[in-house]
Short mmCIF file of C-alpha atoms in Angstrom, two decimals:
data_model
loop_
_atom_site.label_atom_id
_atom_site.label_comp_id
_atom_site.label_asym_id
_atom_site.label_seq_id
_atom_site.Cartn_x
_atom_site.Cartn_y
_atom_site.Cartn_z
CA MET A 1 0.00 0.00 0.00
CA PRO A 2 2.78 2.41 0.49
CA ALA A 3 3.23 2.49 -3.32
CA ALA A 4 -0.38 3.56 -3.70
CA ILE A 5 0.12 6.73 -1.70
CA PRO A 6 2.53 8.36 -4.18
CA LEU A 7 0.25 7.30 -7.00
CA ALA A 8 -2.74 8.91 -5.25
CA VAL A 9 -0.74 12.07 -4.65
CA ALA A 10 0.33 12.12 -8.30
CA GLY A 11 -3.29 11.61 -9.40
CA ALA A 12 -4.47 14.41 -7.15
CA GLY A 13 -1.79 16.66 -8.61
CA LEU A 14 -2.91 15.82 -12.12
CA VAL A 15 -6.56 16.52 -11.27
CA GLY A 16 -5.56 19.78 -9.58
CA GLY A 17 -3.54 20.81 -12.64
CA ILE A 18 -6.43 20.08 -14.97
CA TYR A 19 -8.78 22.02 -12.70
CA SER A 20 -6.36 24.99 -12.58
CA ALA A 21 -5.96 24.96 -16.35
CA ASN A 22 -9.74 24.85 -16.76
CA GLN A 23 -10.17 27.83 -14.41
CA ALA A 24 -7.42 29.76 -16.21
CA GLY A 25 -9.13 29.09 -19.53
CA LYS A 26 -12.44 30.37 -18.17
CA ALA A 27 -10.74 33.51 -16.87
CA ALA A 28 -9.03 34.08 -20.21
CA ASN A 29 -12.37 33.70 -22.01
CA LYS A 30 -13.99 36.20 -19.63
CA ALA A 31 -11.14 38.65 -20.20
CA THR A 32 -11.45 38.24 -23.97
CA ASP A 33 -15.21 38.76 -23.80
CA ALA A 34 -14.70 41.87 -21.66
CA GLN A 35 -12.10 43.25 -24.08
CA THR A 36 -14.37 42.57 -27.05
CA ALA A 37 -17.31 44.28 -25.32
CA ALA A 38 -15.13 47.28 -24.45
CA ASN A 39 -13.91 47.55 -28.05
CA GLN A 40 -17.43 47.32 -29.41
CA ALA A 41 -18.57 50.03 -27.00
CA ALA A 42 -15.63 52.24 -28.04
CA MET A 43 -16.44 51.71 -31.73
CA ALA A 44 -20.09 52.55 -31.14
CA GLN A 45 -19.05 55.72 -29.29
CA GLN A 46 -16.72 56.72 -32.12
CA GLN A 47 -19.56 56.26 -34.61
CA ALA A 48 -21.97 58.22 -32.39
CA ASN A 49 -19.42 61.05 -32.08
CA LEU A 50 -18.99 61.15 -35.85
CA GLU A 51 -22.74 61.29 -36.42
CA GLU A 52 -23.10 64.10 -33.86
CA THR A 53 -20.29 66.06 -35.52
CA LYS A 54 -21.93 65.65 -38.92
CA LYS A 55 -25.27 66.73 -37.46
CA LEU A 56 -23.76 69.86 -35.90
CA LEU A 57 -21.93 70.87 -39.10
CA ALA A 58 -24.75 70.00 -41.54
CA PRO A 59 -26.42 73.46 -41.49
CA TYR A 60 -23.12 75.12 -42.37
CA VAL A 61 -22.43 72.67 -45.18
CA GLN A 62 -25.95 73.17 -46.54
CA GLY A 63 -25.60 76.96 -46.30
CA GLY A 64 -22.33 76.71 -48.21
CA TYR A 65 -24.01 74.74 -51.01
CA GLN A 66 -26.79 77.30 -51.26
CA ALA A 67 -24.40 80.26 -51.24
CA LEU A 68 -22.24 78.64 -53.91
CA GLY A 69 -25.31 78.22 -56.11
CA GLN A 70 -26.28 81.86 -55.61
CA GLN A 71 -22.75 82.98 -56.45
CA GLY A 72 -22.95 80.96 -59.63
CA ASN A 73 -26.25 82.64 -60.50
CA LEU A 74 -24.78 86.10 -59.92
CA ILE A 75 -22.00 85.48 -62.42
CA GLY A 76 -24.23 83.72 -64.94
CA LEU A 77 -23.36 80.06 -64.38
CA GLY A 78 -27.05 79.22 -63.95
CA GLY A 79 -28.00 80.86 -67.25
CA ASN A 80 -29.38 84.27 -68.17
CA ALA A 81 -32.73 83.78 -66.45
CA ALA A 82 -31.11 82.80 -63.13
CA GLN A 83 -28.67 85.69 -63.36
CA GLN A 84 -31.48 88.15 -64.06
CA ALA A 85 -33.49 86.73 -61.13
CA ALA A 86 -30.47 87.19 -58.83
CA TYR A 87 -30.06 90.80 -59.99
CA ASP A 88 -33.78 91.47 -59.60
CA GLN A 89 -33.70 90.07 -56.08
CA ILE A 90 -30.96 92.52 -55.13
CA GLN A 91 -32.60 95.43 -56.92
CA ASN A 92 -35.96 94.77 -55.22
CA SER A 93 -34.51 94.35 -51.75
CA ALA A 94 -35.43 96.86 -49.09
CA GLY A 95 -31.76 97.71 -48.47
CA PHE A 96 -31.07 98.54 -52.12
CA LYS A 97 -34.24 100.60 -52.46
CA ALA A 98 -33.39 102.60 -49.33
CA GLN A 99 -29.83 103.31 -50.54
CA LEU A 100 -31.11 104.30 -53.98
CA GLN A 101 -33.69 106.65 -52.51
CA GLN A 102 -31.19 108.25 -50.12
CA GLY A 103 -28.61 108.70 -52.87
CA GLN A 104 -31.10 110.24 -55.28
CA ASN A 105 -32.44 112.56 -52.58
CA ALA A 106 -28.91 113.70 -51.74
CA MET A 107 -28.19 114.42 -55.41
CA LEU A 108 -31.43 116.39 -55.80
CA GLN A 109 -30.79 118.38 -52.63
CA SER A 110 -27.29 119.23 -53.78
CA ALA A 111 -28.54 120.26 -57.20
CA ALA A 112 -31.31 122.39 -55.71
CA ALA A 113 -28.89 124.12 -53.38
CA THR A 114 -26.58 125.03 -56.25
CA GLY A 115 -29.30 125.92 -58.71
CA GLY A 116 -28.59 123.05 -61.08
CA LEU A 117 -31.76 121.04 -60.49
CA ARG A 118 -32.79 121.02 -64.12
CA GLY A 119 -29.30 120.90 -65.57
CA GLY A 120 -27.96 118.13 -67.77
CA ASN A 121 -25.24 117.21 -65.32
CA THR A 122 -27.80 116.39 -62.65
CA GLN A 123 -29.84 114.29 -65.06
CA ALA A 124 -26.73 112.43 -66.21
CA ALA A 125 -25.61 111.79 -62.64
CA MET A 126 -29.08 110.51 -61.72
CA ALA A 127 -29.06 108.15 -64.73
CA GLN A 128 -25.66 106.76 -63.78
CA PHE A 129 -26.32 106.45 -60.06
CA ALA A 130 -28.78 103.53 -60.06
CA PRO A 131 -26.69 101.20 -62.30
CA ALA A 132 -23.53 102.02 -60.35
CA LEU A 133 -25.29 101.34 -57.05
CA LEU A 134 -26.67 98.05 -58.40
CA ASN A 135 -23.20 97.00 -59.56
CA GLN A 136 -21.81 97.80 -56.12
CA ALA A 137 -24.64 95.84 -54.44
CA ILE A 138 -24.01 92.82 -56.69
CA GLY A 139 -20.32 92.86 -55.74
CA ALA A 140 -21.16 93.13 -52.06
CA GLN A 141 -23.67 90.30 -52.33
CA TYR A 142 -21.10 88.11 -54.08
CA GLN A 143 -18.58 88.78 -51.29
CA ASN A 144 -21.15 88.04 -48.59
CA LEU A 145 -22.01 84.76 -50.30
CA ALA A 146 -18.29 83.96 -50.62
CA GLY A 147 -18.00 84.09 -46.83
CA ILE A 148 -20.85 81.63 -46.44
CA THR A 149 -19.45 79.40 -49.18
CA SER A 150 -16.11 79.35 -47.39
CA LEU A 151 -17.80 78.50 -44.10
CA GLY A 152 -19.59 75.60 -45.80
CA GLN A 153 -16.39 74.38 -47.43
CA ASN A 154 -14.57 74.44 -44.08
CA SER A 155 -17.42 72.59 -42.40
CA ALA A 156 -17.42 69.92 -45.10
CA ALA A 157 -13.66 69.52 -44.65
CA MET A 158 -14.15 69.22 -40.89
CA GLN A 159 -16.71 66.46 -41.47
CA GLY A 160 -14.24 64.63 -43.69
CA SER A 161 -11.50 64.98 -41.12
CA ALA A 162 -13.77 63.75 -38.34
CA GLY A 163 -14.70 60.77 -40.49
CA MET A 164 -11.05 59.91 -41.06
CA GLN A 165 -10.23 60.23 -37.36
CA SER A 166 -13.18 58.02 -36.47
CA ALA A 167 -12.22 55.42 -39.07
CA ASN A 168 -8.64 55.37 -37.79
CA ALA A 169 -9.79 55.00 -34.18
CA ILE A 170 -12.20 52.21 -35.04
CA GLY A 171 -9.60 50.51 -37.23
CA GLY A 172 -7.18 50.60 -34.32
CA LEU A 173 -9.65 48.76 -32.11
CA TYR A 174 -10.18 45.78 -34.47
CA PRO A 175 -6.80 44.10 -33.95
CA SER A 176 -7.27 43.98 -30.19
CA GLN A 177 -10.50 42.03 -30.50
#
């Protein structure tokens, strides 16, 4: 029987080793599952952040598209009818009408004060004033639209950059799964 004791001890050691290996395997599986869940949560957060960024920048991108189209109309890219409509919109605006009225009143007051109300110079100046003011207003409108177009372009670029950063972050999480 004394030979049986070392055999029993060896058997117990073997069973204990198998049990320990089994427990270590279960722990490794739990750790892998936890890492996978953490990576999936991080990827979902990256995607949510990207969508929120796109949502926040969307009005600026849309405004940029609209402004670019209006700039194109002002310079004739949309055709003659679109260009004429853009000019008419400026000419019929309250701001343009007020400036035109104030400018014409100032010219008439100056002419009346100097006695040249019915002179040819006054009539010529009045005839040239409205087209010159319209030309100036068209240039100002184009510049205002250029600012909005630029804002839209920058916002679109920011969306692209955010997308690339998100893709890189998500791509970096895949290998660790």
